[in-house]
Short mmCIF file of C-alpha atoms in Angstrom, two decimals:
data_model
loop_
_atom_site.label_atom_id
_atom_site.label_comp_id
_atom_site.label_asym_id
_atom_site.label_seq_id
_atom_site.Cartn_x
_atom_site.Cartn_y
_atom_site.Cartn_z
CA MET A 49 1.13 -185.85 96.11
CA ASN A 50 0.84 -183.48 93.20
CA ASN A 51 -2.61 -184.82 92.28
CA LYS A 52 -3.75 -184.30 95.91
CA LYS A 53 -2.66 -180.82 95.83
CA LEU A 54 -4.44 -180.09 92.55
CA LEU A 55 -7.56 -181.77 93.91
CA SER A 56 -7.44 -179.64 96.98
CA PHE A 57 -7.19 -176.48 94.83
CA VAL A 58 -10.09 -177.69 92.44
CA LEU A 59 -12.41 -178.52 95.49
CA SER A 60 -11.63 -175.12 96.95
CA ALA A 61 -12.53 -173.21 94.00
CA ALA A 62 -15.76 -175.22 93.57
CA MET A 63 -16.86 -174.55 97.04
CA ALA A 64 -16.25 -170.74 96.74
CA ALA A 65 -19.75 -170.00 96.04
CA THR A 66 -20.84 -170.98 99.40
CA SER A 67 -18.13 -169.13 101.20
CA ILE A 68 -19.37 -166.83 104.09
CA PHE A 69 -16.93 -164.12 102.80
CA PRO A 70 -18.15 -161.80 100.04
CA ALA A 71 -16.66 -162.12 96.55
CA THR A 72 -14.26 -159.24 95.98
CA VAL A 73 -10.86 -158.55 94.58
CA TYR A 74 -8.09 -159.04 97.00
CA ALA A 75 -4.60 -157.68 96.75
CA ALA A 76 -2.31 -160.42 95.93
CA VAL A 77 -0.14 -160.01 98.97
CA SER A 78 0.91 -163.39 100.72
CA GLY A 79 -0.80 -163.56 103.98
CA ASP A 80 -3.28 -160.67 103.52
CA ILE A 81 -6.30 -162.89 103.29
CA ASN A 82 -8.94 -160.33 104.06
CA GLY A 83 -7.36 -157.88 101.49
CA ASP A 84 -7.25 -154.87 103.98
CA GLY A 85 -3.57 -154.10 103.14
CA ALA A 86 -2.11 -155.39 106.52
CA ILE A 87 -1.07 -158.77 107.69
CA THR A 88 -2.61 -159.19 111.10
CA SER A 89 -4.42 -161.59 113.53
CA ALA A 90 -7.65 -161.05 111.59
CA ASP A 91 -5.89 -163.00 108.57
CA LEU A 92 -4.83 -165.61 110.93
CA ASP A 93 -8.42 -165.91 112.30
CA ILE A 94 -9.71 -166.60 108.63
CA LEU A 95 -6.98 -169.04 107.96
CA GLN A 96 -7.39 -171.01 111.12
CA GLY A 97 -11.16 -171.19 110.62
CA TYR A 98 -10.76 -172.41 107.04
CA VAL A 99 -8.10 -175.15 108.15
CA LEU A 100 -10.54 -176.25 110.94
CA GLY A 101 -13.31 -176.51 108.50
CA LYS A 102 -15.44 -173.75 110.03
CA HIS A 103 -15.93 -171.90 106.77
CA ASP A 104 -14.65 -171.71 103.23
CA ILE A 105 -12.52 -169.20 101.38
CA THR A 106 -12.41 -167.70 97.82
CA GLN A 107 -10.07 -168.56 95.21
CA GLU A 108 -8.13 -165.24 95.60
CA GLN A 109 -8.05 -165.88 99.26
CA PHE A 110 -6.74 -169.29 98.75
CA LYS A 111 -3.78 -167.90 96.68
CA VAL A 112 -2.58 -165.52 99.41
CA ALA A 113 -3.28 -167.96 102.26
CA ASP A 114 -0.78 -170.50 100.75
CA ILE A 115 1.90 -168.97 102.56
CA ASN A 116 4.59 -171.60 101.96
CA ALA A 117 3.55 -171.87 98.28
CA ASP A 118 3.08 -175.70 98.24
CA GLN A 119 -0.48 -175.31 96.68
CA VAL A 120 -2.10 -176.60 99.87
CA VAL A 121 -3.52 -174.52 102.60
CA ASP A 122 -3.06 -176.43 105.89
CA VAL A 123 -1.69 -176.12 109.45
CA TYR A 124 1.80 -175.51 107.92
CA ASP A 125 0.47 -172.14 106.42
CA VAL A 126 -0.93 -171.29 109.81
CA THR A 127 2.39 -171.52 111.38
CA ALA A 128 3.98 -169.69 108.51
CA LEU A 129 1.38 -166.95 108.74
CA ARG A 130 2.05 -166.50 112.51
CA LYS A 131 5.81 -166.07 111.78
CA LYS A 132 4.88 -163.44 109.21
CA ILE A 133 2.83 -161.61 111.50
CA LEU A 134 5.67 -161.61 114.08
CA ALA A 135 7.84 -160.15 111.56
CA THR A 136 5.39 -157.28 110.54
CA ASP A 137 5.58 -154.01 112.41
CA ARG A 138 2.00 -152.90 113.36
CA THR A 139 -0.11 -150.92 115.89
CA LEU A 140 -2.15 -152.93 118.27
CA SER A 141 -5.74 -152.09 119.11
CA PHE A 142 -6.00 -151.32 122.89
CA LYS A 143 -8.29 -149.91 125.56
CA SER A 144 -6.60 -147.39 127.92
CA VAL A 145 -7.48 -147.10 131.54
CA THR A 146 -5.84 -144.97 134.24
CA ASP A 147 -6.70 -145.35 137.84
CA ARG A 148 -5.82 -142.75 140.48
CA MET A 149 -5.19 -143.51 144.19
CA ASN A 150 -3.89 -141.98 147.38
CA ASP A 151 -4.12 -145.03 149.69
CA GLY A 152 -2.46 -148.35 149.57
CA ILE A 153 0.83 -147.18 148.08
CA THR A 154 4.12 -148.78 149.37
CA ASP A 155 7.56 -147.24 149.65
CA ALA A 156 8.56 -149.15 146.65
CA LEU A 157 6.23 -147.29 144.46
CA LYS A 158 7.60 -143.85 145.87
CA LYS A 159 11.07 -144.94 144.58
CA LEU A 160 10.02 -146.07 141.26
CA ASP A 161 11.27 -144.05 138.32
CA LEU A 162 8.61 -142.75 135.98
CA GLN A 163 10.26 -144.43 133.06
CA ALA A 164 10.49 -147.72 134.61
CA GLY A 165 8.09 -150.41 135.91
CA GLY A 166 5.75 -151.07 133.00
CA THR A 167 5.27 -154.69 132.40
CA VAL A 168 2.81 -157.27 130.59
CA VAL A 169 0.72 -159.73 132.54
CA LYS A 170 -1.14 -162.64 131.02
CA SER A 171 -2.67 -164.21 134.15
CA THR A 172 -3.85 -163.36 137.59
CA ALA A 173 -0.71 -164.89 139.08
CA GLU A 174 1.36 -162.54 136.88
CA LEU A 175 -0.74 -159.58 137.79
CA LYS A 176 -0.49 -160.25 141.58
CA THR A 177 3.31 -160.46 141.13
CA ALA A 178 3.49 -157.17 139.17
CA LEU A 179 1.41 -155.24 141.77
CA SER A 180 2.28 -156.61 145.07
CA LEU A 181 5.58 -154.67 145.33
CA TYR A 182 3.98 -151.35 144.69
CA PHE A 183 0.37 -151.63 146.37
CA SER A 184 -1.22 -152.97 149.51
CA GLU A 185 -2.74 -156.40 149.47
CA THR A 186 -6.34 -154.65 149.50
CA VAL A 187 -5.55 -152.85 146.26
CA VAL A 188 -4.06 -155.85 144.63
CA ASN A 189 -7.04 -158.04 145.41
CA ASN A 190 -9.28 -155.39 143.90
CA TYR A 191 -7.42 -155.72 140.73
CA LEU A 192 -7.47 -159.49 140.77
CA LYS A 193 -11.30 -159.34 140.88
CA LYS A 194 -11.29 -156.72 138.00
CA TYR A 195 -9.02 -158.82 135.73
CA ASP A 196 -9.95 -162.44 136.56
CA ASP A 197 -9.24 -165.76 134.84
CA ASN A 198 -12.02 -165.19 132.41
CA PHE A 199 -10.51 -161.85 131.44
CA PHE A 200 -7.14 -163.35 130.52
CA LYS A 201 -8.70 -165.91 128.28
CA GLU A 202 -9.25 -163.22 125.72
CA SER A 203 -6.88 -160.26 126.66
CA VAL A 204 -3.31 -159.41 127.73
CA LEU A 205 -2.90 -156.55 130.15
CA LEU A 206 -0.04 -154.10 130.17
CA VAL A 207 0.34 -152.17 133.50
CA LYS A 208 2.44 -149.04 134.58
CA PRO A 209 2.31 -147.91 138.21
CA ALA A 210 3.73 -144.37 138.68
CA TYR A 211 4.13 -142.15 141.83
CA PHE A 212 4.03 -138.26 142.03
CA ASP A 213 5.62 -136.64 144.95
CA PRO A 214 2.92 -133.99 145.99
CA ALA A 215 5.55 -131.37 147.15
CA LYS A 216 7.01 -131.38 143.50
CA PHE A 217 3.57 -130.53 141.89
CA THR A 218 2.92 -127.42 144.18
CA LYS A 219 3.48 -124.22 141.88
CA ASN A 220 3.48 -120.58 142.51
CA GLY A 221 -0.08 -119.19 142.00
CA THR A 222 -1.00 -116.19 139.93
CA LEU A 223 0.81 -112.93 141.25
CA THR A 224 -1.73 -110.06 142.00
CA LYS A 225 -0.26 -106.59 142.02
CA ILE A 226 -2.44 -103.70 143.42
CA SER A 227 -2.24 -100.02 142.71
CA CYS A 228 0.15 -99.10 145.31
CA GLY A 229 2.77 -101.53 143.91
CA CYS A 230 2.52 -104.20 146.51
CA ASP A 231 1.82 -107.82 145.55
CA ASN A 232 0.56 -110.98 147.38
CA SER A 233 3.72 -113.03 146.93
CA TYR A 234 4.63 -111.94 150.60
CA ALA A 235 1.15 -112.96 151.97
CA GLY A 236 1.28 -115.06 155.18
CA LEU A 237 1.12 -115.28 158.89
CA TYR A 238 3.52 -113.00 160.76
CA THR A 239 4.69 -112.00 164.20
CA THR A 240 6.79 -109.14 165.52
CA GLY A 241 10.48 -109.34 164.99
CA PRO A 242 13.03 -109.95 167.62
CA THR A 243 14.04 -106.32 168.02
CA VAL A 244 10.46 -105.17 168.68
CA ASP A 245 10.18 -104.68 172.42
CA GLN A 246 7.60 -101.84 172.75
CA GLY A 247 5.30 -102.78 169.95
CA LEU A 248 5.06 -102.38 166.24
CA ASN A 249 3.43 -99.32 164.76
CA ILE A 250 0.64 -99.64 162.22
CA ARG A 251 1.18 -96.60 159.86
CA LYS A 252 -1.36 -94.76 157.87
CA GLU A 253 0.77 -94.72 154.61
CA HIS A 254 3.71 -96.82 153.21
CA THR A 255 6.28 -94.61 155.01
CA ALA A 256 7.91 -94.70 158.33
CA GLY A 257 7.09 -91.04 158.93
CA SER A 258 3.37 -91.32 158.48
CA ALA A 259 0.81 -91.10 161.28
CA ALA A 260 0.60 -94.12 163.66
CA LEU A 261 -2.99 -95.64 163.65
CA GLY A 262 -2.40 -98.32 166.20
CA LEU A 263 0.16 -100.63 167.80
CA ILE A 264 0.80 -104.38 167.45
CA PRO A 265 2.23 -105.85 170.95
CA PRO A 266 5.35 -107.71 170.77
CA GLY A 267 4.92 -111.49 170.08
CA ALA A 268 1.36 -110.90 168.54
CA LYS A 269 0.46 -112.71 165.41
CA PHE A 270 -1.07 -111.08 162.39
CA ASN A 271 -1.73 -111.55 158.67
CA ILE A 272 -0.17 -109.42 155.90
CA THR A 273 -1.96 -109.63 152.56
CA TYR A 274 0.21 -107.48 150.32
CA ALA A 275 3.63 -105.97 150.59
CA ASN A 276 6.39 -104.37 148.43
CA GLY A 277 9.49 -106.28 149.89
CA THR A 278 10.85 -107.71 153.16
CA LYS A 279 13.69 -105.10 154.01
CA ASP A 280 13.52 -102.37 156.35
CA GLY A 281 11.49 -99.55 154.63
CA ASN A 282 9.27 -101.74 152.68
CA PHE A 283 5.74 -101.96 154.14
CA GLY A 284 3.05 -104.60 154.23
CA HIS A 285 -0.71 -104.33 154.41
CA VAL A 286 -2.21 -105.43 157.79
CA THR A 287 -5.28 -105.37 159.93
CA TYR A 288 -4.86 -105.88 163.64
CA ASN A 289 -7.71 -105.57 166.21
CA GLY A 290 -9.96 -103.63 163.63
CA VAL A 291 -7.05 -101.24 162.56
CA SER A 292 -5.99 -101.44 159.10
CA GLY A 293 -2.76 -99.89 157.80
CA TYR A 294 0.82 -100.69 156.93
CA VAL A 295 3.71 -102.23 158.92
CA ASN A 296 7.44 -102.10 158.20
CA MET A 297 8.49 -105.36 156.76
CA GLY A 298 12.06 -105.04 158.47
CA TYR A 299 10.50 -105.64 161.74
CA VAL A 300 8.36 -108.82 161.32
CA THR A 301 9.17 -112.52 161.19
CA LYS A 302 7.15 -114.80 158.83
CA LEU A 303 5.57 -117.81 160.57
CA SER A 304 3.79 -119.46 157.58
CA SER A 305 2.93 -118.57 153.97
CA THR A 306 -0.54 -117.78 152.43
CA ALA A 307 0.78 -116.68 149.22
CA PRO A 308 -1.29 -118.30 146.38
CA THR A 309 -0.40 -121.62 145.05
CA TYR A 310 -1.89 -124.31 143.07
CA VAL A 311 -1.32 -128.05 142.86
CA ALA A 312 -0.77 -129.54 139.37
CA VAL A 313 -2.50 -132.69 138.90
CA PRO A 314 -0.34 -135.27 137.35
CA ASP A 315 -1.61 -138.19 135.27
CA ILE A 316 -0.58 -140.71 132.59
CA LYS A 317 -2.46 -141.53 129.39
CA VAL A 318 -1.61 -144.37 127.08
CA ASP A 319 -1.15 -142.84 123.59
CA SER A 320 -0.30 -145.92 121.50
CA VAL A 321 0.66 -149.66 121.64
CA LYS A 322 2.83 -150.87 118.85
CA TYR A 323 4.63 -154.17 117.95
CA SER A 324 8.05 -154.52 116.30
CA LYS A 325 10.35 -157.54 116.10
CA GLY A 326 9.00 -159.36 119.10
CA THR A 327 8.68 -156.36 121.30
CA VAL A 328 5.46 -154.42 122.27
CA THR A 329 6.08 -150.68 123.02
CA VAL A 330 3.64 -148.79 124.91
CA SER A 331 3.93 -144.92 124.56
CA ALA A 332 2.50 -142.96 127.37
CA THR A 333 2.36 -139.45 128.31
CA GLU A 334 2.66 -137.58 131.57
CA TYR A 335 0.37 -134.58 131.74
CA ASN A 336 -1.67 -132.41 134.07
CA ALA A 337 -5.20 -133.36 134.49
CA SER A 338 -8.05 -130.74 134.70
CA SER A 339 -8.40 -128.72 137.74
CA ASN A 340 -11.68 -130.42 138.85
CA VAL A 341 -9.75 -133.78 139.53
CA SER A 342 -8.22 -133.96 142.90
CA PHE A 343 -4.61 -134.71 143.34
CA ALA A 344 -3.74 -138.36 143.67
CA ALA A 345 0.03 -139.51 144.45
CA ALA A 346 -0.19 -142.62 142.39
CA VAL A 347 -1.77 -143.70 139.17
CA LEU A 348 -1.88 -147.13 137.46
CA ALA A 349 -1.95 -146.79 133.77
CA GLN A 350 -3.41 -149.92 131.93
CA ALA A 351 -3.60 -150.99 128.41
CA VAL A 352 -5.86 -153.88 127.47
CA VAL A 353 -4.80 -155.60 124.26
CA PRO A 354 -6.69 -158.44 122.72
CA LYS A 355 -4.70 -161.64 123.13
CA LYS A 356 -5.27 -162.59 119.43
CA ASP A 357 -3.36 -159.33 118.51
CA TYR A 358 -0.53 -159.73 120.97
CA TYR A 359 2.52 -161.69 119.60
CA ALA A 360 5.52 -160.64 121.54
CA SER A 361 8.30 -161.93 123.77
CA LYS A 362 8.36 -158.71 125.89
CA ALA A 363 6.86 -155.27 126.37
CA GLN A 364 8.52 -151.97 127.25
CA TRP A 365 7.02 -148.51 128.32
CA THR A 366 8.22 -145.17 126.99
CA VAL A 367 6.87 -142.36 129.15
CA THR A 368 7.32 -138.78 127.77
CA THR A 369 6.59 -135.57 129.60
CA THR A 370 4.70 -132.98 127.84
CA SER A 371 4.41 -129.23 128.96
CA THR A 372 1.49 -128.33 126.76
CA THR A 373 -1.20 -129.17 129.00
CA THR A 374 0.86 -127.79 131.92
CA THR A 375 1.32 -124.43 130.25
CA THR A 376 -2.50 -124.28 129.30
CA THR A 377 -3.34 -125.06 132.96
CA THR A 378 -1.07 -122.42 134.59
CA THR A 379 -1.37 -119.56 132.12
CA THR A 380 -4.25 -117.30 132.95
CA THR A 381 -6.07 -116.10 129.97
CA CYS A 382 -6.32 -112.25 129.86
CA ALA A 383 -9.92 -111.19 130.51
CA TYR A 384 -9.42 -108.05 128.21
CA PRO A 385 -6.99 -109.13 125.36
CA LEU A 386 -7.73 -105.87 123.38
CA ALA A 387 -6.83 -103.60 126.17
CA LYS A 388 -3.68 -105.60 127.00
CA ALA A 389 -2.66 -105.51 123.38
CA ARG A 390 -3.08 -101.74 123.34
CA MET A 391 -1.16 -101.28 126.65
CA ASP A 392 1.64 -103.45 125.38
CA GLN A 393 1.66 -101.58 122.14
CA LYS A 394 1.98 -98.22 123.74
CA ASN A 395 3.89 -99.39 126.73
CA ILE A 396 1.28 -98.15 129.20
CA LYS A 397 2.35 -98.77 132.90
CA THR A 398 0.36 -96.30 134.91
CA LEU A 399 -3.16 -95.18 135.49
CA LYS A 400 -2.45 -91.70 134.11
CA GLU A 401 -0.92 -93.08 130.93
CA ALA A 402 -4.04 -95.35 130.48
CA PHE A 403 -6.25 -92.18 130.94
CA VAL A 404 -4.50 -89.97 128.50
CA ASP A 405 -4.58 -92.75 125.97
CA CYS A 406 -8.37 -92.90 126.33
CA SER A 407 -9.03 -89.14 126.47
CA SER A 408 -6.33 -87.27 124.53
CA SER A 409 -7.61 -85.47 121.37
CA ASP A 410 -4.62 -86.74 119.31
CA THR A 411 -5.53 -90.43 120.00
CA VAL A 412 -9.46 -90.40 120.28
CA THR A 413 -12.08 -89.28 117.77
CA TYR A 414 -15.52 -88.76 119.48
CA VAL A 415 -18.42 -90.09 117.52
CA GLU A 416 -21.93 -91.06 118.39
CA TRP A 417 -22.40 -94.74 119.34
CA GLU A 418 -24.95 -96.50 121.57
CA LYS A 419 -27.03 -94.24 123.86
CA ASP A 420 -29.18 -96.84 125.62
CA ALA A 421 -27.10 -98.04 128.59
CA SER A 422 -29.17 -101.25 128.83
CA LYS A 423 -27.82 -102.39 125.43
CA ILE A 424 -24.12 -101.85 126.55
CA SER A 425 -21.74 -104.07 128.32
CA LEU A 426 -18.06 -103.29 129.45
CA THR A 427 -16.60 -105.63 126.99
CA LYS A 428 -18.79 -104.63 124.07
CA ALA A 429 -18.19 -100.95 124.51
CA ALA A 430 -14.36 -101.34 124.98
CA ASP A 431 -13.97 -103.78 122.17
CA TYR A 432 -15.75 -101.28 119.92
CA GLY A 433 -13.27 -98.63 120.69
CA PHE A 434 -10.06 -100.74 120.42
CA ASN A 435 -11.16 -102.41 117.27
CA THR A 436 -11.66 -99.00 115.56
CA ARG A 437 -7.94 -98.41 115.73
CA ASN A 438 -7.27 -101.55 113.67
CA GLY A 439 -4.09 -102.34 115.70
CA LYS A 440 -2.36 -99.05 114.67
CA PRO A 441 -0.56 -97.34 117.60
CA GLU A 442 -1.41 -93.81 116.52
CA ALA A 443 -4.79 -94.55 115.07
CA LYS A 444 -7.85 -92.61 116.77
CA ALA A 445 -10.28 -94.54 118.51
CA GLN A 446 -14.02 -93.90 117.92
CA GLY A 447 -17.07 -93.96 120.20
CA ASN A 448 -19.06 -91.94 122.73
CA CYS A 449 -18.45 -91.52 126.51
CA TYR A 450 -19.35 -95.12 127.35
CA VAL A 451 -16.68 -96.38 124.84
CA LEU A 452 -13.94 -94.17 126.14
CA ALA A 453 -14.73 -95.10 129.81
CA ALA A 454 -14.90 -98.77 129.17
CA MET A 455 -11.55 -98.78 127.30
CA PHE A 456 -10.15 -96.97 130.32
CA CYS A 457 -11.94 -99.37 132.83
CA GLU A 458 -10.40 -102.43 131.24
CA MET A 459 -6.87 -100.84 131.24
CA ALA A 460 -7.27 -99.82 134.92
CA ARG A 461 -8.30 -103.33 135.91
CA LEU A 462 -5.30 -104.81 134.22
CA LEU A 463 -3.22 -102.40 136.25
CA GLY A 464 -4.79 -103.71 139.61
CA TYR A 465 -7.35 -101.14 140.26
CA ASP A 466 -10.86 -101.89 141.39
CA ALA A 467 -12.38 -100.10 138.45
CA HIS A 468 -16.15 -99.96 137.44
CA LEU A 469 -17.99 -98.78 134.33
CA ILE A 470 -20.89 -96.51 135.56
CA ASN A 471 -23.97 -95.53 133.75
CA GLY A 472 -25.40 -92.09 134.98
CA ARG A 473 -26.30 -88.65 133.80
CA CYS A 474 -24.68 -85.35 133.40
CA PRO A 475 -25.82 -81.59 132.86
CA LEU A 476 -26.37 -80.61 129.29
CA ARG A 477 -25.55 -77.08 127.86
CA ALA A 478 -29.20 -76.88 126.66
CA GLY A 479 -30.43 -77.50 130.29
CA GLY A 480 -31.45 -80.71 132.14
CA TYR A 481 -29.61 -83.90 132.22
CA GLY A 482 -28.64 -86.62 129.59
CA PRO A 483 -27.04 -90.12 129.71
CA HIS A 484 -23.35 -90.41 130.51
CA GLY A 485 -20.74 -92.98 131.37
CA TRP A 486 -17.54 -92.80 133.26
CA VAL A 487 -15.28 -94.99 135.40
CA GLU A 488 -15.42 -95.36 139.22
CA ILE A 489 -12.44 -96.54 141.16
CA ILE A 490 -12.60 -97.25 144.76
CA GLU A 491 -9.43 -96.65 146.71
CA ASN A 492 -9.05 -97.07 150.49
CA GLY A 493 -12.88 -96.90 150.76
CA THR A 494 -13.31 -93.62 148.70
CA ALA A 495 -14.93 -93.71 145.27
CA TYR A 496 -13.18 -91.50 142.70
CA VAL A 497 -14.50 -90.58 139.28
CA TYR A 498 -12.47 -90.94 136.08
CA ASP A 499 -14.09 -89.38 133.12
CA PRO A 500 -12.23 -89.54 129.77
CA ASP A 501 -14.99 -88.02 127.78
CA TYR A 502 -15.11 -84.92 130.08
CA THR A 503 -11.34 -84.53 129.69
CA LEU A 504 -11.59 -84.82 125.93
CA GLU A 505 -14.50 -82.29 125.60
CA SER A 506 -13.05 -79.82 128.08
CA LYS A 507 -9.67 -80.12 126.44
CA GLY A 508 -7.90 -80.34 129.64
CA ASP A 509 -7.03 -82.71 132.66
CA ASN A 510 -10.19 -82.13 134.66
CA GLY A 511 -11.70 -85.55 134.25
CA PHE A 512 -8.75 -87.41 136.08
CA ARG A 513 -9.53 -88.41 139.55
CA LEU A 514 -12.65 -86.40 140.59
CA THR A 515 -15.00 -87.00 143.45
CA TYR A 516 -18.69 -87.24 143.46
CA GLY A 517 -20.36 -84.06 144.20
CA HIS A 518 -17.67 -82.03 142.38
CA THR A 519 -19.07 -78.59 141.86
CA VAL A 520 -17.55 -78.18 138.28
CA TRP A 521 -18.98 -81.48 137.15
CA PRO A 522 -22.00 -82.50 139.03
CA ILE A 523 -22.52 -86.00 137.53
CA GLN A 524 -25.15 -88.44 139.01
CA LYS A 525 -24.67 -92.20 139.17
CA ILE A 526 -27.59 -94.52 138.30
CA SER A 527 -26.08 -98.03 137.96
CA GLU A 528 -22.88 -100.10 137.02
CA ILE A 529 -22.40 -101.53 133.68
CA LYS A 530 -21.05 -105.04 133.74
#
C-alpha cells in the first residue's frame, strides 16, 4: 500500500504540466484547493473532477487536496472535504427576488408574523407545500412554472411570504399651515351640528361678531379646508353655494376626513445568506419602497442559492425593521434651507419679524449686485444674501433690492404665505424709472406689496404691506421672478 501511495503521488506530479489549472503558489491550507483563502464548494468541484478523472491538479493542489493525509487523493478526501465545508462558516452567493401582490392572499397569510414563515424548498413538491397555505392555487401554480424541476436540479430556493395590513401603513401627511394660523389637519366633509335649527352663518372673519355673508341650511353638507380647532369659537374655512368665509367649528359635525395622508409602501429585501454549523440564515430587511411603487398587501421574498453552495440541515429567516428609508420618505426636504436656518437662528415666527430681519439697517448692508432681472432667480438672489452672513446671527447681509426681497420671499413662503418675487421698476430721484424688485403676497384675493429695500432706504416702516398704486411709492410691476 505504501508503494501505491507513492506511485500515485509521483504520477500526479508528472502530469501537473498538462493540468488545466494555471501553475501558481497555493496557500498550504488543507481543503483550499484553488488557493483563494476560503474552503467552499469551488474547492469541492476541483477535487471531485480530479477523482473522476476529468482533469489533473498541480503538486501544490495535491498536498491540500489530501484532506485525510493518507498520501492519496480519492473519494475519501471528497467526503472529508464535504465535512470540512459543513464546519466552515461562510456567506453564500444568492440572487434576491421580491414579488408584490394584492390578489390570491389567504387568511393564513394575514395572520403570519413578519418574523416567521421563511423556509427552504428543494423541489416543486416542497414549493407547493410551502406556498399553498398562504396563496391561492392560481398564484401557487404560477410559481411552480417559474421554479420547475429543471430549476431545482441546480438551485435551492428560500422563500419568505409576508403580509402588510394596509390600515397600519396609512400615515399623517404633511401639515400645511396658512397665514391666519389655520391648518389642514381638520380638512374634511362636514354637516351642520345637531343644535343648528335655523342655519349656520358663514362669517366674513374668524370671529362670531363679524358680518354674515351667507347661511348654510340645517343638514347641508359642505367641505372645510382649513381650521384652527374644533371647539366653539374656533373657525374653519368654507365655501358654500359660491360664498366663501368661515364657520364656527363648535356647530359642525365631521362626516369624513380629507386631511392629507400618505400610504407607506412596505417591502422586504434580502440582505445576506450565511451558513454556519448546518444552518443557513437569511437576513432580510423590511423597508418602505419608493413612492412610485403602488401599495401591495403581500410580498414573497425569494433567495436563489446555487445547490452546490448549499450544505445545511435547515434554514431560518431573520427580518429586521429599518426606519431609515421611512424617515427619508416621510420627511419633506425644505425648499429654502438657508432661509429656514436663518429663521431658526433668529427665532422668526411672524411675517413682520421676517420683514424686519431683511430690511433693518442694523442687519442689512446695501451693496450693488445683479441689475439684470433676466439673470436672477429667487433661490440665487436669496442664497447670495443669506451666504453673506456666514451663519452669524448679527452679521449684515449684502445685496440689492432683489436680494433683500428674495430673502423675505423665502421666509414668507416658509411661514405659509403665497409670496412672489417681482421684477418691476420704481421712480428715480434723478427722474424716470429704474429696475426694482419687491415681494407680492396675495391675501384673500388682494395683492399686497412688501418692499424691504424701500424700508431700508427710507429708514422707516413704509415698505411693509403696501398696495399697488400707492401715491408715496408708485412702483410698476413687470414680471415675476421664479
